[in-house]
CSV table of C-alpha atoms in Angstrom, one decimal:
chain,number,residue,atom,x,y,z
A,1,UNK,CA,-15.7,-18.9,-29.4
A,2,UNK,CA,-16.9,-15.5,-28.2
A,3,UNK,CA,-18.8,-17.2,-25.4
A,4,UNK,CA,-15.6,-18.3,-23.7
A,5,UNK,CA,-14.7,-14.9,-22.2
A,6,UNK,CA,-18.3,-14.5,-21.0
A,7,UNK,CA,-18.3,-18.0,-19.4
A,8,UNK,CA,-14.9,-17.3,-17.8
A,9,UNK,CA,-16.2,-14.0,-16.4
A,10,UNK,CA,-19.4,-15.6,-15.1
A,11,UNK,CA,-17.3,-18.3,-13.4
A,12,UNK,CA,-15.5,-15.7,-11.3
A,13,UNK,CA,-16.5,-14.8,-7.8
A,14,UNK,CA,-17.9,-11.2,-7.7
A,15,UNK,CA,-14.8,-10.1,-5.7
A,16,UNK,CA,-12.4,-11.3,-8.4
A,17,UNK,CA,-14.7,-9.7,-11.0
A,18,UNK,CA,-14.4,-6.3,-9.2
A,19,UNK,CA,-10.6,-6.7,-8.9
A,20,UNK,CA,-10.3,-7.4,-12.7
A,21,UNK,CA,-12.6,-4.5,-13.5
A,22,UNK,CA,-10.7,-2.0,-11.3
A,23,UNK,CA,-7.3,-3.2,-12.6
A,24,UNK,CA,-8.5,-2.7,-16.2
A,25,UNK,CA,-9.6,0.8,-15.3
A,26,UNK,CA,-6.3,1.5,-13.5
A,27,UNK,CA,-4.4,0.2,-16.6
A,28,UNK,CA,-6.4,2.5,-18.9
A,29,UNK,CA,-5.7,5.4,-16.6
A,30,UNK,CA,-2.0,4.6,-16.5
A,31,UNK,CA,-1.7,4.7,-20.3
A,32,UNK,CA,-3.3,8.1,-20.4
A,33,UNK,CA,-7.0,7.7,-20.5
A,34,UNK,CA,-8.6,10.4,-18.5
A,35,UNK,CA,-12.0,10.2,-16.9
A,36,UNK,CA,-13.6,13.6,-16.0
A,37,UNK,CA,-16.1,14.1,-13.2
B,1,UNK,CA,-30.2,-12.9,-24.5
B,2,UNK,CA,-29.1,-12.7,-20.9
B,3,UNK,CA,-26.2,-10.5,-21.9
B,4,UNK,CA,-28.6,-8.1,-23.5
B,5,UNK,CA,-30.7,-8.0,-20.3
B,6,UNK,CA,-27.5,-7.3,-18.2
B,7,UNK,CA,-26.3,-4.5,-20.6
B,8,UNK,CA,-29.8,-2.9,-20.6
B,9,UNK,CA,-30.0,-3.0,-16.8
B,10,UNK,CA,-26.6,-1.4,-16.5
B,11,UNK,CA,-27.6,1.2,-19.0
B,12,UNK,CA,-30.7,2.0,-16.9
B,13,UNK,CA,-28.5,2.3,-13.8
B,14,UNK,CA,-26.2,4.7,-15.7
B,15,UNK,CA,-29.1,6.8,-17.0
B,16,UNK,CA,-30.7,7.0,-13.5
B,17,UNK,CA,-27.3,7.8,-12.0
B,18,UNK,CA,-26.6,10.7,-14.3
B,19,UNK,CA,-30.1,12.0,-13.9
B,20,UNK,CA,-29.9,11.8,-10.1
B,21,UNK,CA,-26.6,13.7,-10.2
B,22,UNK,CA,-28.2,16.5,-12.2
B,23,UNK,CA,-31.3,16.5,-9.9
B,24,UNK,CA,-29.2,16.4,-6.7
B,25,UNK,CA,-27.3,19.4,-8.0
B,26,UNK,CA,-30.5,21.3,-8.7
B,27,UNK,CA,-32.1,20.7,-5.3
B,28,UNK,CA,-28.8,21.0,-3.3
B,29,UNK,CA,-28.5,17.4,-2.1
B,30,UNK,CA,-25.4,15.3,-2.1
B,31,UNK,CA,-25.3,13.3,-5.4
B,32,UNK,CA,-24.8,9.9,-3.7
B,33,UNK,CA,-27.8,10.5,-1.4
B,34,UNK,CA,-29.7,11.7,-4.4
B,35,UNK,CA,-28.8,8.5,-6.3
B,36,UNK,CA,-30.1,6.3,-3.4
B,37,UNK,CA,-33.3,8.4,-3.1
B,38,UNK,CA,-34.0,8.2,-6.8
B,39,UNK,CA,-33.5,4.4,-6.8
B,40,UNK,CA,-35.7,4.0,-3.7
B,41,UNK,CA,-38.5,6.2,-5.1
B,42,UNK,CA,-38.5,4.3,-8.4
B,43,UNK,CA,-38.4,0.9,-6.6
B,44,UNK,CA,-41.3,1.8,-4.4
B,45,UNK,CA,-43.5,3.5,-6.9
B,46,UNK,CA,-43.4,2.4,-10.5
B,47,UNK,CA,-40.9,-0.5,-9.9
B,48,UNK,CA,-38.5,-1.9,-12.4
B,49,UNK,CA,-39.3,-4.4,-15.1
B,50,UNK,CA,-38.1,-8.0,-14.4
B,51,UNK,CA,-36.3,-7.9,-17.8
B,52,UNK,CA,-33.6,-5.5,-16.6
B,53,UNK,CA,-33.1,-7.1,-13.1
B,54,UNK,CA,-30.0,-9.1,-14.0
B,55,UNK,CA,-28.3,-5.8,-15.0
B,56,UNK,CA,-29.6,-3.9,-12.0
B,57,UNK,CA,-28.4,-6.7,-9.7
B,58,UNK,CA,-24.8,-5.9,-10.8
B,59,UNK,CA,-24.7,-2.9,-8.5
B,60,UNK,CA,-22.6,-4.6,-5.9
B,61,UNK,CA,-19.9,-5.2,-8.5
B,62,UNK,CA,-19.7,-1.5,-9.3
B,63,UNK,CA,-19.6,-0.7,-5.6
B,64,UNK,CA,-16.7,-3.1,-5.0
B,65,UNK,CA,-14.8,-1.9,-8.0
B,66,UNK,CA,-15.3,1.7,-6.9
B,67,UNK,CA,-14.1,0.8,-3.4
B,68,UNK,CA,-11.0,-0.8,-4.8
B,69,UNK,CA,-10.2,2.3,-6.9
B,70,UNK,CA,-10.4,4.7,-4.0
B,71,UNK,CA,-7.7,2.6,-2.4
B,72,UNK,CA,-5.3,4.4,-4.8
B,73,UNK,CA,-6.0,7.8,-3.1
B,74,UNK,CA,-5.4,6.6,0.5
B,75,UNK,CA,-2.2,8.0,2.0
B,76,UNK,CA,-0.3,5.2,3.8
B,77,UNK,CA,1.3,7.5,6.4
B,78,UNK,CA,-2.1,8.5,7.6
B,79,UNK,CA,-3.2,4.9,7.8
B,80,UNK,CA,-0.1,3.9,9.7
B,81,UNK,CA,-0.4,6.8,12.2
B,82,UNK,CA,-4.1,6.1,13.1
B,83,UNK,CA,-4.0,2.3,12.2
B,84,UNK,CA,-3.3,0.7,15.5
B,85,UNK,CA,-5.9,2.8,17.3
B,86,UNK,CA,-8.5,2.1,14.6
B,87,UNK,CA,-7.7,-1.6,14.5
B,88,UNK,CA,-8.1,-1.8,18.2
B,89,UNK,CA,-11.5,-0.1,17.9
B,90,UNK,CA,-12.6,-2.5,15.1
B,91,UNK,CA,-11.7,-5.6,17.2
B,92,UNK,CA,-13.4,-4.2,20.3
B,93,UNK,CA,-16.5,-3.2,18.4
B,94,UNK,CA,-16.8,-6.6,16.7
B,95,UNK,CA,-16.4,-8.6,19.9
B,96,UNK,CA,-18.5,-6.1,22.0
B,97,UNK,CA,-21.4,-6.0,19.5
B,98,UNK,CA,-21.5,-9.8,19.1
B,99,UNK,CA,-21.6,-10.2,22.9
B,100,UNK,CA,-24.2,-7.5,23.5
B,101,UNK,CA,-26.5,-8.4,20.6
B,102,UNK,CA,-26.4,-12.1,21.6
B,103,UNK,CA,-27.1,-11.1,25.2
B,104,UNK,CA,-30.0,-8.9,24.3
B,105,UNK,CA,-31.5,-11.4,21.9
B,106,UNK,CA,-31.4,-14.1,24.6
B,107,UNK,CA,-32.9,-11.6,27.2
B,108,UNK,CA,-35.7,-10.7,24.8
B,109,UNK,CA,-36.5,-14.3,23.9
B,110,UNK,CA,-35.3,-14.3,20.3
B,111,UNK,CA,-34.5,-17.8,19.1
B,112,UNK,CA,-30.7,-18.6,19.2
B,113,UNK,CA,-30.1,-18.8,15.5
B,114,UNK,CA,-32.1,-15.7,14.7
B,115,UNK,CA,-30.2,-13.9,17.5
B,116,UNK,CA,-26.9,-15.1,16.1
B,117,UNK,CA,-27.8,-13.8,12.6
B,118,UNK,CA,-28.8,-10.4,14.0
B,119,UNK,CA,-25.5,-10.3,16.1
B,120,UNK,CA,-23.3,-11.1,13.1
B,121,UNK,CA,-25.1,-8.7,10.8
B,122,UNK,CA,-24.8,-6.0,13.4
B,123,UNK,CA,-21.1,-6.6,14.3
B,124,UNK,CA,-19.5,-7.5,11.0
B,125,UNK,CA,-21.0,-6.5,7.6
B,126,UNK,CA,-24.7,-6.5,7.4
B,127,UNK,CA,-26.6,-8.8,5.1
B,128,UNK,CA,-23.4,-10.5,3.8
B,129,UNK,CA,-22.6,-11.6,7.4
B,130,UNK,CA,-26.1,-12.7,7.9
B,131,UNK,CA,-26.0,-15.0,4.8
B,132,UNK,CA,-22.5,-16.2,5.6
B,133,UNK,CA,-23.3,-17.2,9.2
B,134,UNK,CA,-26.6,-18.6,8.2
B,135,UNK,CA,-24.8,-21.0,5.9
B,136,UNK,CA,-22.5,-22.0,8.8
B,137,UNK,CA,-25.2,-22.6,11.4
B,138,UNK,CA,-27.8,-24.0,9.0
B,139,UNK,CA,-30.4,-21.3,9.7
B,140,UNK,CA,-33.6,-21.6,7.7
B,141,UNK,CA,-34.9,-19.3,5.0
B,142,UNK,CA,-37.3,-17.4,7.2
B,143,UNK,CA,-34.7,-16.7,9.8
B,144,UNK,CA,-32.4,-15.3,7.1
B,145,UNK,CA,-35.2,-13.2,5.6
B,146,UNK,CA,-36.2,-11.9,9.1
B,147,UNK,CA,-32.6,-11.0,10.1
B,148,UNK,CA,-31.8,-9.5,6.6
B,149,UNK,CA,-35.0,-7.3,6.7
B,150,UNK,CA,-34.0,-6.0,10.1
B,151,UNK,CA,-30.5,-5.1,9.0
B,152,UNK,CA,-31.8,-3.5,5.8
B,153,UNK,CA,-34.2,-1.4,7.7
B,154,UNK,CA,-31.4,0.1,9.8
B,155,UNK,CA,-29.2,0.5,6.6
B,156,UNK,CA,-32.0,2.5,5.0
B,157,UNK,CA,-32.3,4.8,8.1
B,158,UNK,CA,-28.6,5.2,8.9
B,159,UNK,CA,-27.6,6.2,5.3
B,160,UNK,CA,-29.5,9.5,5.9
B,161,UNK,CA,-29.3,9.8,9.7
B,162,UNK,CA,-25.5,9.5,10.1
B,163,UNK,CA,-24.5,12.3,7.8
B,164,UNK,CA,-27.3,14.5,9.3
B,165,UNK,CA,-26.0,13.8,12.8
B,166,UNK,CA,-22.4,14.3,11.7
B,167,UNK,CA,-23.1,17.7,10.2
B,168,UNK,CA,-25.2,18.7,13.2
B,169,UNK,CA,-22.4,17.9,15.6
B,170,UNK,CA,-19.7,19.3,13.3
B,171,UNK,CA,-17.7,16.0,13.3
B,172,UNK,CA,-14.3,16.0,11.6
B,173,UNK,CA,-13.8,13.8,8.5
B,174,UNK,CA,-11.7,11.3,10.5
B,175,UNK,CA,-14.2,11.0,13.4
B,176,UNK,CA,-17.2,10.7,11.1
B,177,UNK,CA,-15.5,8.2,8.8
B,178,UNK,CA,-14.3,5.9,11.5
B,179,UNK,CA,-17.6,6.3,13.5
B,180,UNK,CA,-19.8,5.3,10.5
B,181,UNK,CA,-17.3,2.6,9.4
B,182,UNK,CA,-17.4,1.0,12.8
B,183,UNK,CA,-21.0,1.2,13.7
B,184,UNK,CA,-23.2,1.2,10.5
B,185,UNK,CA,-24.0,-2.2,9.1
B,186,UNK,CA,-23.7,-2.9,5.3
B,187,UNK,CA,-20.7,-1.8,3.2
B,188,UNK,CA,-22.8,0.1,0.6
B,189,UNK,CA,-24.6,2.4,3.1
B,190,UNK,CA,-21.3,3.0,4.9
B,191,UNK,CA,-19.6,4.0,1.7
B,192,UNK,CA,-22.5,6.2,0.7
B,193,UNK,CA,-22.7,7.9,4.1
B,194,UNK,CA,-18.9,8.4,4.2
B,195,UNK,CA,-18.5,9.9,0.7
B,196,UNK,CA,-21.7,12.0,1.0
B,197,UNK,CA,-20.0,13.6,4.1
B,198,UNK,CA,-16.6,14.2,2.4
B,199,UNK,CA,-14.0,12.4,0.3
B,200,UNK,CA,-11.7,12.0,3.3
B,201,UNK,CA,-14.5,10.8,5.6
B,202,UNK,CA,-15.4,8.3,2.8
B,203,UNK,CA,-11.9,7.0,2.7
B,204,UNK,CA,-11.8,6.4,6.5
B,205,UNK,CA,-15.3,4.9,6.5
B,206,UNK,CA,-14.4,2.5,3.8
B,207,UNK,CA,-11.0,1.6,5.3
B,208,UNK,CA,-12.6,0.9,8.7
B,209,UNK,CA,-15.5,-1.0,7.3
B,210,UNK,CA,-13.4,-3.2,5.1
B,211,UNK,CA,-11.2,-4.1,8.1
B,212,UNK,CA,-14.5,-5.1,9.9
B,213,UNK,CA,-15.6,-7.1,6.8
B,214,UNK,CA,-12.3,-9.0,6.8
B,215,UNK,CA,-13.3,-10.7,10.0
B,216,UNK,CA,-16.4,-12.3,8.4
B,217,UNK,CA,-14.7,-15.7,7.9
B,218,UNK,CA,-13.4,-15.8,11.5
B,219,UNK,CA,-16.9,-14.8,12.9
B,220,UNK,CA,-18.6,-17.4,10.7
B,221,UNK,CA,-16.1,-20.0,11.8
B,222,UNK,CA,-16.6,-19.1,15.4
B,223,UNK,CA,-20.3,-19.6,15.1
B,224,UNK,CA,-19.9,-22.9,13.3
B,225,UNK,CA,-17.7,-24.1,16.3
B,226,UNK,CA,-20.0,-22.7,18.9
B,227,UNK,CA,-23.1,-24.3,17.3
B,228,UNK,CA,-21.5,-27.6,16.7
B,229,UNK,CA,-20.0,-28.0,20.2
B,230,UNK,CA,-22.0,-26.0,22.7
B,231,UNK,CA,-25.5,-25.1,21.5
B,232,UNK,CA,-28.4,-27.5,21.3
B,233,UNK,CA,-30.3,-27.8,18.1
B,234,UNK,CA,-33.7,-26.6,19.2
B,235,UNK,CA,-34.6,-24.5,16.2
B,236,UNK,CA,-33.4,-26.4,13.2
B,237,UNK,CA,-30.3,-28.5,13.5
B,238,UNK,CA,-26.7,-27.5,12.8
B,239,UNK,CA,-24.0,-28.1,10.4
B,240,UNK,CA,-20.2,-28.1,10.8
B,241,UNK,CA,-20.0,-26.0,7.6
B,242,UNK,CA,-19.1,-26.7,4.0
B,243,UNK,CA,-15.6,-28.0,3.7
B,244,UNK,CA,-12.8,-27.6,6.2
B,245,UNK,CA,-12.2,-24.6,8.4
B,246,UNK,CA,-9.5,-23.1,6.2
B,247,UNK,CA,-11.8,-23.5,3.2
B,248,UNK,CA,-14.5,-21.8,5.1
B,249,UNK,CA,-12.3,-18.8,6.0
B,250,UNK,CA,-11.2,-18.4,2.3
B,251,UNK,CA,-14.8,-18.9,0.9
B,252,UNK,CA,-16.2,-16.2,3.2
B,253,UNK,CA,-13.3,-13.7,2.8
B,254,UNK,CA,-14.4,-10.6,0.8
B,255,UNK,CA,-12.0,-11.0,-2.2
B,256,UNK,CA,-12.2,-7.4,-3.3
B,257,UNK,CA,-10.4,-6.4,0.0
B,258,UNK,CA,-7.3,-7.9,-1.7
B,259,UNK,CA,-7.8,-5.5,-4.6
B,260,UNK,CA,-8.3,-2.6,-2.2
B,261,UNK,CA,-5.0,-3.4,-0.4
B,262,UNK,CA,-3.1,-3.8,-3.8
B,263,UNK,CA,-4.5,-0.5,-5.0
B,264,UNK,CA,-3.4,1.3,-1.8
B,265,UNK,CA,0.2,0.1,-2.4
B,266,UNK,CA,0.0,1.0,-6.1
B,267,UNK,CA,-1.3,4.5,-5.2
B,268,UNK,CA,1.5,5.0,-2.8
B,269,UNK,CA,4.3,3.7,-5.0
B,270,UNK,CA,3.9,3.7,-8.8
B,271,UNK,CA,0.8,5.6,-9.8
B,272,UNK,CA,1.1,9.3,-10.7
B,273,UNK,CA,-1.1,12.0,-9.1
B,274,UNK,CA,-2.9,12.5,-12.4
B,275,UNK,CA,-3.7,8.7,-12.6
B,276,UNK,CA,-4.9,8.7,-9.0
B,277,UNK,CA,-7.2,11.6,-9.8
B,278,UNK,CA,-8.6,9.7,-12.8
B,279,UNK,CA,-9.2,6.6,-10.6
B,280,UNK,CA,-10.9,8.8,-8.1
B,281,UNK,CA,-13.2,10.2,-10.8
B,282,UNK,CA,-13.8,6.6,-12.1
B,283,UNK,CA,-14.8,5.5,-8.6
B,284,UNK,CA,-17.2,8.5,-8.3
B,285,UNK,CA,-19.0,7.2,-11.5
B,286,UNK,CA,-19.0,3.7,-10.2
B,287,UNK,CA,-20.5,4.7,-6.9
B,288,UNK,CA,-23.1,6.8,-8.6
B,289,UNK,CA,-24.3,3.7,-10.6
B,290,UNK,CA,-23.9,1.4,-7.6
B,291,UNK,CA,-26.0,3.7,-5.3
B,292,UNK,CA,-28.9,3.9,-7.7
B,293,UNK,CA,-28.9,0.1,-7.6
B,294,UNK,CA,-28.7,0.2,-3.8
B,295,UNK,CA,-31.7,2.5,-3.7
B,296,UNK,CA,-33.6,0.1,-6.0
B,297,UNK,CA,-32.9,-2.6,-3.5
B,298,UNK,CA,-34.5,-0.6,-0.7
B,299,UNK,CA,-38.1,-1.9,-1.2
B,300,UNK,CA,-40.6,-1.4,1.6
B,301,UNK,CA,-42.1,-4.8,1.0
B,302,UNK,CA,-38.7,-6.3,2.0
B,303,UNK,CA,-38.5,-4.2,5.2
B,304,UNK,CA,-42.0,-5.1,6.4
B,305,UNK,CA,-41.0,-8.6,7.4
B,306,UNK,CA,-38.7,-7.3,10.1
B,307,UNK,CA,-40.3,-8.1,13.5
B,308,UNK,CA,-40.5,-5.7,16.5
B,309,UNK,CA,-38.3,-7.8,18.9
B,310,UNK,CA,-35.4,-8.2,16.4
B,311,UNK,CA,-35.7,-4.5,15.6
B,312,UNK,CA,-35.4,-3.7,19.3
B,313,UNK,CA,-32.3,-6.0,19.7
B,314,UNK,CA,-30.5,-4.3,16.8
B,315,UNK,CA,-31.7,-0.8,17.8
B,316,UNK,CA,-30.4,-1.1,21.4
B,317,UNK,CA,-27.1,-2.5,20.2
B,318,UNK,CA,-26.7,0.2,17.6
B,319,UNK,CA,-27.6,3.0,20.0
B,320,UNK,CA,-25.2,1.7,22.6
B,321,UNK,CA,-22.2,1.2,20.3
B,322,UNK,CA,-22.9,4.2,18.2
B,323,UNK,CA,-22.8,6.5,21.2
B,324,UNK,CA,-19.9,4.8,22.9
B,325,UNK,CA,-17.7,4.8,19.8
B,326,UNK,CA,-18.6,8.4,19.0
B,327,UNK,CA,-17.8,9.5,22.6
B,328,UNK,CA,-14.5,7.6,22.5
B,329,UNK,CA,-13.6,9.1,19.2
B,330,UNK,CA,-14.5,12.7,20.3
B,331,UNK,CA,-12.5,12.2,23.5
B,332,UNK,CA,-9.3,10.9,21.8
B,333,UNK,CA,-9.2,12.2,18.2
């Protein structure tokens, strides 16, 4: 059951993985999560 | 089990990243250059255990995600005002570099396929282009390793030399960014050199480099056509490529470029200034982790397999286009 998301993630081309990751970060930033530097 | 190795490797990248940021601050070096140096020193001294390699090898994912996120901070008006000029330069450099590198390789007696791999790596996007074109023209493993080592050698040198030359000549952010984006080879080193110079230079370097990268499918397709129709198969046979030409174009296309474009539009329309600042901070962290991994990839043993003649071909092409482009940018910008 919990292997499915991992398998789906691994099936993606690295370019799509980076798009998913950056959209996730953008979504978190949009709802108010702040990342300091 | 593999997941644990990946997570551990990413954790190691993060720890080295944070340490190198602190260390770079203490000795007064840019944090991105510091991250690459820390990675390179570790890789060439104590090395990294094989157990964490799957995690360390994720560094290109962090690089691409970081590049996508900096898209949010790019101001479209600036891109549109300089866009046609930069686009013309990108096209001229890709075609010019391909022609000159192929000519020099032929002149210096480099085998056709190795010459083509060097030309594609020099003109488009470093090792990615070498691997992509190699698949299209059916180059063998040793030719790929030979060409990749040559490109990696210049990547390792230009990461440090370009910012040093830029500061020495007092180049503006725009000139430095476009110059490095047009004439350096692989995406990681271009991004590192650009952002170590300044945030604005980094944006121009990335934008210019990604435009270059977008041509990878067309260049590969061009080589497939040339090798299948005109060139004889003296060094190891040819192939017409996997699948049709449209499939080939799509397979080779760097998908994260789509994310980068989407993020530029989001940044210029719906995202607030605070959100863009957070995304910029996130990309800084992603780059820090990615560049430690990039440094860990700079292993001397991989660079030793580069031969003198291929090095000469790439060196002459780089010197020619680097100076030509810089002169042109200084004269017009």
